[in-house]
Short mmCIF file of C-alpha atoms in Angstrom, two decimals:
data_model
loop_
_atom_site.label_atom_id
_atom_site.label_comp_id
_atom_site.label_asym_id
_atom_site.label_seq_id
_atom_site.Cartn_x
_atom_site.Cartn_y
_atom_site.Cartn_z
CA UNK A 1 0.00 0.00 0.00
CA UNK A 2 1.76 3.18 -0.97
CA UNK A 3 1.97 6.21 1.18
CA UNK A 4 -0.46 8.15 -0.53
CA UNK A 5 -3.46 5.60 -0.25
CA UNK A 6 -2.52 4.67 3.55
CA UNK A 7 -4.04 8.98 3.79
CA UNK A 8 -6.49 8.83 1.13
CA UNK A 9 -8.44 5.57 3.33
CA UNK A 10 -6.96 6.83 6.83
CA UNK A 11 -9.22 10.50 5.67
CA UNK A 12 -11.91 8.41 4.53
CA UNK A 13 -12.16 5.94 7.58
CA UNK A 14 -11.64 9.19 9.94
CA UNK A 15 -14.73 10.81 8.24
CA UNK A 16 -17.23 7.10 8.20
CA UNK A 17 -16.06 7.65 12.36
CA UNK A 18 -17.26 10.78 12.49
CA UNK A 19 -20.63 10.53 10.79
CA UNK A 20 -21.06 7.38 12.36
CA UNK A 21 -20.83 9.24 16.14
CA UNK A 22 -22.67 12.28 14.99
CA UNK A 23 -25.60 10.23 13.94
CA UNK A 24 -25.53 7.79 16.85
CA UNK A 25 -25.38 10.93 19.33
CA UNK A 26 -28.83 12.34 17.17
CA UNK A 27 -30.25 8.43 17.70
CA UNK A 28 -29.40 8.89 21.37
CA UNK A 29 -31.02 12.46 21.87
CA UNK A 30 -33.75 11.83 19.85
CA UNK A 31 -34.79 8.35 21.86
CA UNK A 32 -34.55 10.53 25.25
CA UNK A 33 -36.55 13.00 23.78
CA UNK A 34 -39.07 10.19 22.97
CA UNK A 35 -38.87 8.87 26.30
CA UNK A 36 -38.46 11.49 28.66
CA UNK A 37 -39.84 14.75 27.62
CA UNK A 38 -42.90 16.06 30.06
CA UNK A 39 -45.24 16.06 27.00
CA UNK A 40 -45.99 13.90 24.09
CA UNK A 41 -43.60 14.23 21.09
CA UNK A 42 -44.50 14.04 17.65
CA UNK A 43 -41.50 12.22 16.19
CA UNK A 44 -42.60 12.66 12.64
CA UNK A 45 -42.57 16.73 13.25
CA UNK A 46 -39.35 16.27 15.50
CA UNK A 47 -37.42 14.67 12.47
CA UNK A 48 -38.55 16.68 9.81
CA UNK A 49 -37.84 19.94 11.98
CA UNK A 50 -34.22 18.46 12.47
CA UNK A 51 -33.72 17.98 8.45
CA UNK A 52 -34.79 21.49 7.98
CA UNK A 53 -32.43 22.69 10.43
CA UNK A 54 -29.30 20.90 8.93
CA UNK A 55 -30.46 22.10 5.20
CA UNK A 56 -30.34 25.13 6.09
CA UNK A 57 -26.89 25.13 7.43
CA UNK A 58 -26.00 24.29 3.90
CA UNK A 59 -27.30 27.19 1.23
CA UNK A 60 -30.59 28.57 0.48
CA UNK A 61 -31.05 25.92 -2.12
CA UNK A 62 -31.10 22.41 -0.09
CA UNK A 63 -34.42 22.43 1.37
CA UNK A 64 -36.72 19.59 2.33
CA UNK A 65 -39.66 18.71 0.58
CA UNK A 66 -42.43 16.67 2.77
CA UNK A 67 -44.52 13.99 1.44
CA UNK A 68 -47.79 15.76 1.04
CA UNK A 69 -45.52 18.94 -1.03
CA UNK A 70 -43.74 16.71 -3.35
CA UNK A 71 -47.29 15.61 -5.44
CA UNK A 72 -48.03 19.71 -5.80
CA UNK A 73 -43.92 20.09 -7.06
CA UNK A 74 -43.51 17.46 -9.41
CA UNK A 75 -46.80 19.64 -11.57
CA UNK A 76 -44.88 22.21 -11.57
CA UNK A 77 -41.25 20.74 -12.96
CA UNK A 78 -44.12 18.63 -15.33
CA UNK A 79 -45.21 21.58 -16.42
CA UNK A 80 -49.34 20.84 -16.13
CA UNK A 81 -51.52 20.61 -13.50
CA UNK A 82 -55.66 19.32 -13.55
CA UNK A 83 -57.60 22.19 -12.22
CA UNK A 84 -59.62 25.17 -12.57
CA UNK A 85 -56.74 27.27 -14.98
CA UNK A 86 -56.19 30.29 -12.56
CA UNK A 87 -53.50 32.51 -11.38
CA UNK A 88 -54.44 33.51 -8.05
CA UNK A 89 -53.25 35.69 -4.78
CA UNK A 90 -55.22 36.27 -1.24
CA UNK A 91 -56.20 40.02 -1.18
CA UNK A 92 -57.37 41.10 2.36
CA UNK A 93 -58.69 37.46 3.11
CA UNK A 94 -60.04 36.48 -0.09
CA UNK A 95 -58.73 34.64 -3.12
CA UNK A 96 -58.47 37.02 -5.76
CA UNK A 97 -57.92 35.74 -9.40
CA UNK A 98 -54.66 37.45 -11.24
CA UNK A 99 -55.24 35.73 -14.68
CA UNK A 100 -57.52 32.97 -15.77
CA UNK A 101 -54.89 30.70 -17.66
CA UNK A 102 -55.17 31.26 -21.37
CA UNK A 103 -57.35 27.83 -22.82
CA UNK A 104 -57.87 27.01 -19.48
CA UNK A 105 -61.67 26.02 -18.35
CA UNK A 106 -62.21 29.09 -16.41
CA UNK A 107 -61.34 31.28 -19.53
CA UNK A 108 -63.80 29.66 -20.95
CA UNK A 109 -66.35 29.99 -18.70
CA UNK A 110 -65.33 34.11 -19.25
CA UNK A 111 -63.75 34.25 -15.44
CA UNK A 112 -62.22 37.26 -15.32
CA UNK A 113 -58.66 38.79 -13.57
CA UNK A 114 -59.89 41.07 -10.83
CA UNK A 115 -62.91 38.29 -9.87
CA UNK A 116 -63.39 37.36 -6.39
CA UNK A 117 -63.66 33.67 -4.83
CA UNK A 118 -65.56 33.70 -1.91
CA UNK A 119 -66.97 30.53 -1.79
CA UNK A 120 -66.44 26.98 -3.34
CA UNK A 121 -68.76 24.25 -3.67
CA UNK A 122 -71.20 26.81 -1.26
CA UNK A 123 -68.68 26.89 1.08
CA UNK A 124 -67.05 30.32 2.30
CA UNK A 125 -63.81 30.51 0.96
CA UNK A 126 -63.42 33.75 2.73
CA UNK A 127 -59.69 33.95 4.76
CA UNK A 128 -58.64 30.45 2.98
CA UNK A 129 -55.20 30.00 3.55
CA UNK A 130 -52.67 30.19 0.21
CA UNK A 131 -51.45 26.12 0.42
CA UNK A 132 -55.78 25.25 0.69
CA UNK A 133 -56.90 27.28 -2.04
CA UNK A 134 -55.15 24.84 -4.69
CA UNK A 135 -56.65 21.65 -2.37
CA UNK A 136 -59.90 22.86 -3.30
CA UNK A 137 -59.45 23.72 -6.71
CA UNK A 138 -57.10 21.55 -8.72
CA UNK A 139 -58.43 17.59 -8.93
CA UNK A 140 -58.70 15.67 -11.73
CA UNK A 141 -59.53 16.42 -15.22
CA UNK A 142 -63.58 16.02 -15.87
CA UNK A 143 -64.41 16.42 -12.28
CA UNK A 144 -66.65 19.41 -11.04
CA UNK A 145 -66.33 22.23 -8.84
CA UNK A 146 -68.59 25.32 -8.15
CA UNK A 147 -67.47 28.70 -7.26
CA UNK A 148 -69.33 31.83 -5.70
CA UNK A 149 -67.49 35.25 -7.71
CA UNK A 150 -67.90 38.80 -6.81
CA UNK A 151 -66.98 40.88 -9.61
CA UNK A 152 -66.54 44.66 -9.63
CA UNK A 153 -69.65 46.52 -11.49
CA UNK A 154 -72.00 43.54 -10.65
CA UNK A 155 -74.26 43.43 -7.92
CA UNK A 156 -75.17 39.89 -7.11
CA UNK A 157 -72.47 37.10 -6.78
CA UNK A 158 -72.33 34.74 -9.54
CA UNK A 159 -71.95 31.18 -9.81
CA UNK A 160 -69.70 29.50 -12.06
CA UNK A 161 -69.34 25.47 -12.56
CA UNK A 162 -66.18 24.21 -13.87
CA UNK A 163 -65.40 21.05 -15.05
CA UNK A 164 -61.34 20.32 -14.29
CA UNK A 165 -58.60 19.92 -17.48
CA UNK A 166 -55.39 19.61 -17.93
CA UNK A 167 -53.70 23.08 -17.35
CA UNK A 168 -50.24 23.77 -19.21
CA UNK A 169 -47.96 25.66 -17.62
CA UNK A 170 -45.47 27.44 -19.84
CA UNK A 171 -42.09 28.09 -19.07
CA UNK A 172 -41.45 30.81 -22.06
CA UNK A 173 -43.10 33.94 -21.53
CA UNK A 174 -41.71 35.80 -24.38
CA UNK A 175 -39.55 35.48 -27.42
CA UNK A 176 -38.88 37.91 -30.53
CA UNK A 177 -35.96 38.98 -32.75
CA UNK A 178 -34.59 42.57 -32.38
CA UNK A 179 -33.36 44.24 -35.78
CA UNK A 180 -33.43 40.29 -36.79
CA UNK A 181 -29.75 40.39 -35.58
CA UNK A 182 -30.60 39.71 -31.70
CA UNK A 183 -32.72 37.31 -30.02
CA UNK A 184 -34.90 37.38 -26.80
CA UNK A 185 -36.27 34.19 -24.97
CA UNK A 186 -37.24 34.84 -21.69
CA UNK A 187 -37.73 31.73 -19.32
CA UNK A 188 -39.54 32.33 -16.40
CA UNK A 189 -39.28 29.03 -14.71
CA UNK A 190 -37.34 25.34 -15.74
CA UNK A 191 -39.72 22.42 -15.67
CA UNK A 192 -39.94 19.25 -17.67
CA UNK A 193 -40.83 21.12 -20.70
CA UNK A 194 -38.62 24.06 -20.88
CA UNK A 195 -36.11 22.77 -23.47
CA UNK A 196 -38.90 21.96 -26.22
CA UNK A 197 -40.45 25.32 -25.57
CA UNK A 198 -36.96 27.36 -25.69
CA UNK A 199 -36.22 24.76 -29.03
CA UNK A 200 -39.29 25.84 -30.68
#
């Protein structure tokens, strides 16, 4: 065994040690934790709130992505979603739409930016949180969902019944030629479909 490989395993056996006693001290705490604390523990939250915390140590880029998130980020790296085909925001407790998605269902339907959600299937969807709007609107293509707008100019609510599609989501915003010497793609996001869009 030459000199140099008798470092290169010593470094690599030293480091196996190390992780090996840093994870058995986390086993160790974590188990007392269990046992011990004055209340009950949720170990589930416990874990995931100790992955968070090492991520972070890292860069703002290595995050954690629980279970129930991953189903809602894989759409968006797919690039389509089934739902209603809004853009949406909460405006002083109520879900305010930003832009029906163009071919979408609720363009169609002649949903307009500036309409208010305030209820869905009759119920009040008045100071909905942001991550339960999409819980209530997206599910899959030919179902049906019924939502209560308020629209500026009108005086009675109106009701609107939307059956789900598939919603594209488009990574490309904008592309032209300038003086047919310079191009201009802008890409607003990377998903699954970004390099046939930015081909095309």
């Amino acid at each position: 065994l030459s000199i140099i490989g008798f470092f290169v395993l010593t470094a690599a056996g030293d480091r196996y040690f190390e992780l090996s006693k840093n994870i058995e001290i986390f086993t160790t705490l974590f188990k007392e934790v269990n046992t011990y604390y004055v209340d009950d523990v949720d170990s589930q939250k416990l874990t995931e709130a100790a992955i968070k915390g090492m991520l972070e140590e890292l860069d703002p880029h290595s995050v954690y992505i629980a279970a129930e998130q991953l189903k809602r980020v894989n759409e968006d790296f797919q690039g389509s979603f089934e739902g209603i085909g809004v853009e949406f925001d909460i405006i002083s407790d109520t879900i305010t739409i930003v832009s029906p998605i163009s071919g979408g269902p609720s363009e169609k339907l002649g949903i307009l930016a500036g309409d208010k959600i305030v209820k869905i299937d009759g119920q009040s969807a008045i100071k909905m949180t942001r991550e339960d709007v999409p819980k209530k609107l997206r599910g899959q293509k030919g179902t049906k969902v019924t939502v209560t707008i308020v629209r500026a100019g009108n005086k009675n609510p109106m009701d609107f019944e939307i059956i789900r599609d598939k919603i594209p989501l488009y990574s490309v915003d904008a592309s032209f030629m300038y003086n047919n010497d310079i191009g201009y793609i802008k890409v607003s996001r990377f998903a699954a479909t970004t390099y046939d869009e930015f081909a095309k």
